[in-house]
Coordinates of C-alpha atoms in Angstrom, one line a residue:
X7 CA 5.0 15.1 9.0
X8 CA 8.4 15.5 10.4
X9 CA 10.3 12.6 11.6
X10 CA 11.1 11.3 14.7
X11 CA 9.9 13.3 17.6
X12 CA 9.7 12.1 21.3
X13 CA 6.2 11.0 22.5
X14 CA 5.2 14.5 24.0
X15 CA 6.4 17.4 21.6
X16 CA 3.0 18.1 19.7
X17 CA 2.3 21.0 21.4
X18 CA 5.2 22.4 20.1
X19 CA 4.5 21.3 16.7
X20 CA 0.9 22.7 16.7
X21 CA 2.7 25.6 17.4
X22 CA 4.8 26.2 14.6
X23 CA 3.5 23.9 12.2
X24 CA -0.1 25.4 10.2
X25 CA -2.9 22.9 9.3
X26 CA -1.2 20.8 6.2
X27 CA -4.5 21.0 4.7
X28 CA -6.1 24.0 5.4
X29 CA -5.7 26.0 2.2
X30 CA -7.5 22.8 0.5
X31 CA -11.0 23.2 2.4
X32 CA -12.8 24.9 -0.1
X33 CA -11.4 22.0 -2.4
X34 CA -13.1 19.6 0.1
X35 CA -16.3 21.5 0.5
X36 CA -16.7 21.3 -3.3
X37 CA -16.5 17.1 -3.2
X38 CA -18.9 16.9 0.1
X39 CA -21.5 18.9 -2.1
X40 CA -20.6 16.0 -4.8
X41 CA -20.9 13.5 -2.6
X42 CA -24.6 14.7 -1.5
X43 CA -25.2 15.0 -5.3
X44 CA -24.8 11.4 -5.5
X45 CA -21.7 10.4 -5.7
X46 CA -21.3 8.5 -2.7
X47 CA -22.3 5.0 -4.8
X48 CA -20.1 6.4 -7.4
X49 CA -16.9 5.9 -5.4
X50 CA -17.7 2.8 -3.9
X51 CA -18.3 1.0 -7.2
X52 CA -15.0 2.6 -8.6
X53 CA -13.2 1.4 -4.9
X54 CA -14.1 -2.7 -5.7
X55 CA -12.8 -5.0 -3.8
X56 CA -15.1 -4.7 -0.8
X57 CA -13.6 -3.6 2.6
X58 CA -13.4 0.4 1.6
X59 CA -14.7 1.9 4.9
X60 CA -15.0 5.5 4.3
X61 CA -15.5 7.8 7.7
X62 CA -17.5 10.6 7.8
X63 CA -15.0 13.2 9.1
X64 CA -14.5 15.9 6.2
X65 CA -10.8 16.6 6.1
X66 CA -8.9 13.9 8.3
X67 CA -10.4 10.5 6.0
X68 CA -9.6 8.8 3.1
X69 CA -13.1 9.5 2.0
X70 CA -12.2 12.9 1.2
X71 CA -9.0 11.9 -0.6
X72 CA -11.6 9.2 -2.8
X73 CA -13.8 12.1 -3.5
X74 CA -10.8 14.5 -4.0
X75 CA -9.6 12.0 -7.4
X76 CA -12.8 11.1 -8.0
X77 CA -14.3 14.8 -8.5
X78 CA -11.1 15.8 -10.3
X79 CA -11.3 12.9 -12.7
X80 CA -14.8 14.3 -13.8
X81 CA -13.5 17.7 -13.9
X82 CA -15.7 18.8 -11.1
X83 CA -13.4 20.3 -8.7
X84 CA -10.9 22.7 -8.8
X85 CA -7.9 20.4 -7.4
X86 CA -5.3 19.7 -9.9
X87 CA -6.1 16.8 -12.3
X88 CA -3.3 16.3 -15.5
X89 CA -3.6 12.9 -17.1
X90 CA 0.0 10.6 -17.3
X91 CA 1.2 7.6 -18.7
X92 CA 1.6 4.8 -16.1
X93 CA -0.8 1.6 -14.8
X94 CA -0.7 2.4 -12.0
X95 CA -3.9 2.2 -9.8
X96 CA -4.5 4.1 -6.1
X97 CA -7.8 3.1 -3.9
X98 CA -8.4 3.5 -0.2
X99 CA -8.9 1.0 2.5
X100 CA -9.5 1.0 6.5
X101 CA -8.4 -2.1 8.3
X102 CA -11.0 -2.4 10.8
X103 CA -10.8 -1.6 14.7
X104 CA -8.9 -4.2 17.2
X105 CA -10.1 -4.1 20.8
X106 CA -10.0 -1.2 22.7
X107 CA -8.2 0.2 19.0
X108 CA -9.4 2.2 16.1
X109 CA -9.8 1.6 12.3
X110 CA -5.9 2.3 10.7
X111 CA -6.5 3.8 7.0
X112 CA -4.5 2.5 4.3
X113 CA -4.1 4.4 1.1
X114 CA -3.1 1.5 -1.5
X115 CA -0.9 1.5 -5.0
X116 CA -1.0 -1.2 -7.0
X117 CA -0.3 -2.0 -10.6
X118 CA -3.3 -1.6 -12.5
X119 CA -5.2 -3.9 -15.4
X120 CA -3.4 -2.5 -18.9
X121 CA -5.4 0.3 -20.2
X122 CA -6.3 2.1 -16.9
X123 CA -6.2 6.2 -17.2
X124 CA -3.9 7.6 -14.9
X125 CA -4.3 10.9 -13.4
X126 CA -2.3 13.5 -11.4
X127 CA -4.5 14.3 -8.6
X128 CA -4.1 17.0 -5.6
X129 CA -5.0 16.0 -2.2
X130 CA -3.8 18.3 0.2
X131 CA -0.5 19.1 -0.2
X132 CA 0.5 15.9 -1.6
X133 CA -1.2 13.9 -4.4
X134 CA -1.4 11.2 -6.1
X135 CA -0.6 9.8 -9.9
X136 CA -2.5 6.9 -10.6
X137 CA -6.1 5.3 -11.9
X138 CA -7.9 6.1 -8.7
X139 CA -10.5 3.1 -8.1
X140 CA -8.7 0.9 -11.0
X141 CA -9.6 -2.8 -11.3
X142 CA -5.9 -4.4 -10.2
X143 CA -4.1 -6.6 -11.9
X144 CA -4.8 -10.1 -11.6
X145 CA -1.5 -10.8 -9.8
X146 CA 1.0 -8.7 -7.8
X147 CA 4.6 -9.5 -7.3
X148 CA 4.3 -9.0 -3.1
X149 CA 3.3 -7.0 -0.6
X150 CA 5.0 -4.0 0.7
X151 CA 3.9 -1.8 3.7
X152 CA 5.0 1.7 3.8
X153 CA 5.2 3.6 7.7
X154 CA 5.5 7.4 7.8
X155 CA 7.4 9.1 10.3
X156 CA 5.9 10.7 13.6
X157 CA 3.1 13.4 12.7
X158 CA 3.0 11.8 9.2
X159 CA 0.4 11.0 6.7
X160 CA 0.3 8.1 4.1
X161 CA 0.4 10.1 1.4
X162 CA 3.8 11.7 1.9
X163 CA 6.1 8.8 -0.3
X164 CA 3.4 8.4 -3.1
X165 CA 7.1 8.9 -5.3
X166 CA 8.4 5.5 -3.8
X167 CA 4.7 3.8 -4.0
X168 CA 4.1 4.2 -7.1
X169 CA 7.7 3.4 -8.4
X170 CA 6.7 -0.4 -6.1
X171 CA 3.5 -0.6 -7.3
X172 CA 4.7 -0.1 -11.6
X173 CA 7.0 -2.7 -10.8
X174 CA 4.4 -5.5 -9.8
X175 CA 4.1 -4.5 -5.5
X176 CA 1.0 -4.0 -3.4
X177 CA 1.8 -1.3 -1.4
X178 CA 0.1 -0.9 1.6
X179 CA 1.1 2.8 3.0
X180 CA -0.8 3.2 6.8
X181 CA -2.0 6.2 8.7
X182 CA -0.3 5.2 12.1
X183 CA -3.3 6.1 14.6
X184 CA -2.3 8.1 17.6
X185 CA 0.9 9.2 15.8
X186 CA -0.1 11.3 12.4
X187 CA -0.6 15.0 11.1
X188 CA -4.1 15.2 13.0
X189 CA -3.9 12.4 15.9
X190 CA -1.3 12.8 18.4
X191 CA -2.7 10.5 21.2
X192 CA -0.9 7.3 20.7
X193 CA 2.5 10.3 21.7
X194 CA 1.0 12.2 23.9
X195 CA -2.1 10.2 26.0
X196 CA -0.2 6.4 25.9
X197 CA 3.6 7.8 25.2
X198 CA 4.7 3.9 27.7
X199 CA 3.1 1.9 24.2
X200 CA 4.5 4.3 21.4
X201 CA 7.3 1.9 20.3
X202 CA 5.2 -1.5 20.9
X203 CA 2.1 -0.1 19.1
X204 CA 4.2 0.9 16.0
X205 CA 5.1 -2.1 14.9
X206 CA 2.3 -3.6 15.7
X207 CA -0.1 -1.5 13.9
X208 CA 2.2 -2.1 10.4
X209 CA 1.3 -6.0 11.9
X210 CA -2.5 -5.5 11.8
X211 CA -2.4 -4.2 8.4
X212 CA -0.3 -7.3 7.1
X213 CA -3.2 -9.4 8.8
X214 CA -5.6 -7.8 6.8
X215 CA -4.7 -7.8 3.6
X216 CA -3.5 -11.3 4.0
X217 CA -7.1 -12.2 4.9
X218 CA -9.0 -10.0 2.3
X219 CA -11.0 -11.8 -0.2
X220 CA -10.2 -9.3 -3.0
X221 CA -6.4 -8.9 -2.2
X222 CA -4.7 -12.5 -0.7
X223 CA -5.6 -14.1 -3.9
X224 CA -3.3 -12.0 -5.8
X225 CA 0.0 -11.7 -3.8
X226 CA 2.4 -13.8 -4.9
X227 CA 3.7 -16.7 -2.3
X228 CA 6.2 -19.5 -2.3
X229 CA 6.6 -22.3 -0.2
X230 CA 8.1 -19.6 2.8
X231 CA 4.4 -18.7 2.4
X232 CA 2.9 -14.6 1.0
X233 CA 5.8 -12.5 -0.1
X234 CA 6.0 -9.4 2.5
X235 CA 8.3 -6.5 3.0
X236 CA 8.2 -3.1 4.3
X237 CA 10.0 0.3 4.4
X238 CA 9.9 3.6 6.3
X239 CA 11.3 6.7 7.0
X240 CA 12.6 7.7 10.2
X241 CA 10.2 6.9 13.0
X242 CA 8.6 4.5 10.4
X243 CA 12.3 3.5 9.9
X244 CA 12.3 2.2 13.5
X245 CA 9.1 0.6 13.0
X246 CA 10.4 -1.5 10.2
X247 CA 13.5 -2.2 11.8
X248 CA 11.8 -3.6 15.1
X249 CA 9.5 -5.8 12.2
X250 CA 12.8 -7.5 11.8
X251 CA 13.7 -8.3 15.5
X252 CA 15.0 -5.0 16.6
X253 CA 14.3 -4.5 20.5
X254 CA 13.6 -0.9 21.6
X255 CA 15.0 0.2 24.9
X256 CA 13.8 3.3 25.5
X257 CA 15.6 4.7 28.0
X258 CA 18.6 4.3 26.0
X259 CA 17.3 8.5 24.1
X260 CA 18.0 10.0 27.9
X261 CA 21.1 8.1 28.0
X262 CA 22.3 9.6 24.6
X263 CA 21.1 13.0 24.8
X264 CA 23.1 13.0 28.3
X265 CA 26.3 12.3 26.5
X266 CA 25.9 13.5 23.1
X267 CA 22.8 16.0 23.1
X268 CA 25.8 18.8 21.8
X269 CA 26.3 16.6 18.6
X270 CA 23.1 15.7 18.3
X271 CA 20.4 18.6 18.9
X272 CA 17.6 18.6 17.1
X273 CA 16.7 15.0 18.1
X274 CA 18.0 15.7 21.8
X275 CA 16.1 19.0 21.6
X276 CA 12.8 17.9 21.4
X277 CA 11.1 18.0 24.2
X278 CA 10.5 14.4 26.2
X279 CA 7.7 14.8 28.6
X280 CA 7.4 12.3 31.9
X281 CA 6.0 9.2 30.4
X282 CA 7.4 6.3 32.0
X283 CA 9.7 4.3 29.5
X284 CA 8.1 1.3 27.6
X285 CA 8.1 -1.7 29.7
X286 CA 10.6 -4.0 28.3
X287 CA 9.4 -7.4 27.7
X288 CA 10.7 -10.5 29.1
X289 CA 12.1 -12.4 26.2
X290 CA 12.4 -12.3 22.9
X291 CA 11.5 -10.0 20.2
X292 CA 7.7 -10.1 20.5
X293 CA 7.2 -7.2 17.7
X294 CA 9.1 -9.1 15.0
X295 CA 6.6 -10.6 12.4
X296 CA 8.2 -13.4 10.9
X297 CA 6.2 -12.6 7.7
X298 CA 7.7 -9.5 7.0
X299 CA 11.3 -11.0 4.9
X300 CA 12.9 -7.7 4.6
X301 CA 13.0 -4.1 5.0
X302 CA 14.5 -0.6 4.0
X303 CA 14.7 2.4 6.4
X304 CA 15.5 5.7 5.1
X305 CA 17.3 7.8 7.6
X306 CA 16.0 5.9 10.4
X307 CA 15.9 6.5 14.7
X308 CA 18.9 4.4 15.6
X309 CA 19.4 5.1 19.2
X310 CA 16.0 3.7 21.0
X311 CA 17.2 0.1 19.9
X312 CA 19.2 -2.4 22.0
X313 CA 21.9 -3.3 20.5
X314 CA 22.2 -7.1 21.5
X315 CA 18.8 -7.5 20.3
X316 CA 20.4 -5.9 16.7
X317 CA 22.9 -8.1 16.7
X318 CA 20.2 -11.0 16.1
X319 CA 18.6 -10.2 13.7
X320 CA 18.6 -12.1 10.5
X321 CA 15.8 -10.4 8.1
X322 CA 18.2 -8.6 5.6
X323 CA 17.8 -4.8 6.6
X324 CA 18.6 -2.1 4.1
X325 CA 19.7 1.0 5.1
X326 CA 19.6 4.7 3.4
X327 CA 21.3 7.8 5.0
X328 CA 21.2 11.3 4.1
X329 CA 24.8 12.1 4.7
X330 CA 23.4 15.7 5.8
X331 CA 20.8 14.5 7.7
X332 CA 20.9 17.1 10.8
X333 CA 17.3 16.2 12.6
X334 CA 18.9 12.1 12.9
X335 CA 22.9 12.8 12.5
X336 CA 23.6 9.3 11.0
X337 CA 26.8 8.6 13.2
X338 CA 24.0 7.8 16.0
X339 CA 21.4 6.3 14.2
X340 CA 21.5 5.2 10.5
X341 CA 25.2 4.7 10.5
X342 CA 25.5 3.7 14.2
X343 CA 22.1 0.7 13.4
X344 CA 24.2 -0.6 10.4
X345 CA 27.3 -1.6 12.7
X346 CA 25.2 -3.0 14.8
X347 CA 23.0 -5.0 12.0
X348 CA 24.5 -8.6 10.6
X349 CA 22.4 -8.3 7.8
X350 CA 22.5 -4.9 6.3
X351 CA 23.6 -2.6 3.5
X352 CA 24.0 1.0 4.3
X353 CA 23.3 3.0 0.9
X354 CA 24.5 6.7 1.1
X355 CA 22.5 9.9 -0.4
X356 CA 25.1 12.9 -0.8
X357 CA 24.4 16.0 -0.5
X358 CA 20.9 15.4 1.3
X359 CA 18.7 16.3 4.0
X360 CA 16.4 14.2 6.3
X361 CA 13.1 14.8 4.2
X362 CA 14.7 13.8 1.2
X363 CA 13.1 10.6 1.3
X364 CA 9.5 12.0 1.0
X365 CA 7.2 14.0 -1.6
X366 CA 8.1 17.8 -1.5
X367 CA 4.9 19.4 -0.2
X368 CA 3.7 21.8 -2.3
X369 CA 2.7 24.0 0.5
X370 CA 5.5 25.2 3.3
X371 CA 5.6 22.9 6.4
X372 CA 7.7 23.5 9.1
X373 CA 9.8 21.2 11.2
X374 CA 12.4 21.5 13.6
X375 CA 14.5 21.1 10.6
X376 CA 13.0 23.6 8.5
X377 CA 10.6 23.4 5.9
X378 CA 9.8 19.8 4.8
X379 CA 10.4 20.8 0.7
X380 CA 13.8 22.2 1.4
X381 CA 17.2 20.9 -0.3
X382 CA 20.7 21.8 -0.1
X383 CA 21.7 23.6 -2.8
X384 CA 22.3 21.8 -5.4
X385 CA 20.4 18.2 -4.5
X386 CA 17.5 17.4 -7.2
X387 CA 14.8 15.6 -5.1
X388 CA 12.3 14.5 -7.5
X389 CA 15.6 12.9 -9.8
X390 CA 16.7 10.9 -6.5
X391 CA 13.0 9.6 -5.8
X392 CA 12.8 8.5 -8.5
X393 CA 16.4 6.6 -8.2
X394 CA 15.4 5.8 -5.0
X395 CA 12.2 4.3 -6.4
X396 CA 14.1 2.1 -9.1
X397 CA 16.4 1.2 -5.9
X398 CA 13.5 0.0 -3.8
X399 CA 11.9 -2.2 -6.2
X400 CA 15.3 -4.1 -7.1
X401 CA 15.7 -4.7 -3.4
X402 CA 12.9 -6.0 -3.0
X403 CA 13.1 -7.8 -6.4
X404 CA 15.9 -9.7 -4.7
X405 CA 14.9 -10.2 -1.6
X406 CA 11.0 -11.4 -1.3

């Protein structure tokens, strides 16, 4: 759940870092025995439109997050469950398994049909307000996908999903495989495709949803074709950013750190490993998806992008910057991608760390940066999300 680490740090993560989730086993064990009570059908008639694949492993799936809301709504678990005002809905989805890949889980916001009972639910040390398995509205306004940083989970901007999703979005927030809280493989096993198979994954998931039977129907298009965005924080920053024709040159990080690993050290401090850089294609900006019309990264990894290829691109490209971000300083990334973007804003958060731009766990997490809930003094976090979350949807009001 921290942000952008090099391909080959998890050992050092595992290390400091406990099990996100660990405290909520017993909390898990409780919905398994639901679930062998019966309540497998349950879920799946709550999680209509078809194409809810729900794995079998206990703590690392959706499933359990399904069963998590679904138990609390009944009052049959012990996880928190308050009920709030908001349409909101929340349901799970897996887009299924490319060649050679593995299924990507989706955990999906959307606004829900009026009248839907909205709950605060627990799930791990994150959670979720919404209708879990709510019928959606008949029409959404677009569809925005939402990529977590490097360790991450989909879950960890529920804030900024749910703010989209009341305003009329899809939102479509992925489980990057190979690069999330319990799979590190896609870093540390096949580190050469890390900043190809980013991208590409947030690509798979637009193909989905665009082909769904429940879903396509309702988001809204024009003659340009479906209405698409996306936003991300800091390694998903990246990945949105190379959506829009950003090329990564990954050698450019040894480069840097050479130079200006002093005035930059927790990103030039993380340890790099041997992988051989990415290849870099032959022409082009083959991870651009032309469908995607534009983007917002929050404190995003600036310096693995070539800079001519920046200086192409034409999807309008929002930036946000923690003016205190110490894990990503901004003059070599967020501030340094803005000079080099024709079509950006850069939006500036005072007074602000890196994680500002996620959920504050309400468990401690470490990170090279200290604890993921942490704040200067002074900086309210759940009154900026939810400025952040007003800020989002008029951008994107604007620009799909």
């Amino acid at each position: 759940m921290t942000g952008f680490e090099s391909a080959s740090h998890l050992a050092s993560i595992k290390a400091v870092v406990p099990h996100p989730l660990g405290r909520y086993r017993n909390c898990f064990a409780t919905q398994a025995a639901f679930r062998r009570a019966g309540s497998r059908d349950l879920v799946r008639r709550a999680h209509s439109p078809a194409h809810d694949t729900l794995s079998e492993k206990l703590t690392m799936t959706i499933r359990n997050f399904i069963a998590t809301a679904t138990v609390a709504a009944f009052g049959l678990s012990a996880c928190s469950s308050a009920v709030i005002a908001s349409e909101v809905g929340w349901r799970s989805m897996s887009v299924p398994a490319a060649a050679a890949g593995v299924p990507i889980p989706l955990a999906l916001w959307y606004p829900a049909e009026a009248g839907a009972a909205v709950r605060s639910v627990a799930m791990g040390p994150f959670g979720v307000r919404a209708a879990v398995g709510a019928p959606a509205a008949a029409n959404v306004r677009g569809l925005i996908v939402l990529s977590h940083g490097t360790a991450g989970t989909e879950l960890g901007h529920g804030r900024l999903a749910e703010a989209l999703a009341a305003r009329g979005y899809l939102v479509a927030a992925l489980r990057h495989p190979g690069d999330n809280w319990q799979d590190d493989s896609l870093r540390t096993q096949r580190a050469e495709q890390y900043f190809d198979e980013r991208p590409r994954q947030v690509s798979r998931v637009i193909d989905a949803l665009l082909a769904d039977a429940a879903w396509s129907p309702r988001i809204a298009r024009d003659a340009r074709g479906p209405r698409v965005g996306a936003v991300g924080h800091s390694a998903g920053g990246y990945t949105v950013i190379a959506l829009a024709g950003g090329q990564p040159a990954p050698q450019r990080i040894a480069t840097h750190c050479r130079e200006h690993g002093a005035d930059d050290p927790i990103f030039c401090g993380l340890p790099r490993g041997t992988s051989a850089p990415a290849p870099q294609p032959a022409s082009g900006a083959p991870l651009m998806d032309a469908r995607v019309r534009a983007v917002a990264a929050l404190s995003p990894v600036g310096v693995v992008f070539a800079p001519e290829s920046l200086r192409r691109v034409t999807t309008p490209v929002a930036i946000w910057v923690a003016d205190l971000d110490r894990f990503l300083v901004p003059r070599f990334h967020a501030e340094w991608l803005a000079q080099q973007l024709p079509a950006t804003s850069l939006r500036r958060v005072p007074n602000a760390w890196h994680y500002a731009f996620m959920d504050a766990p309400t468990t401690p997490i470490p990170s090279p940066d200290g604890d993921l809930a942490a704040d200067p003094p002074g900086f309210d976090r759940s009154r900026f999300l939810e400025q952040l979350g007003r800020d989002l949807s008029d951008y994107f009001d604007a620009k799909l």
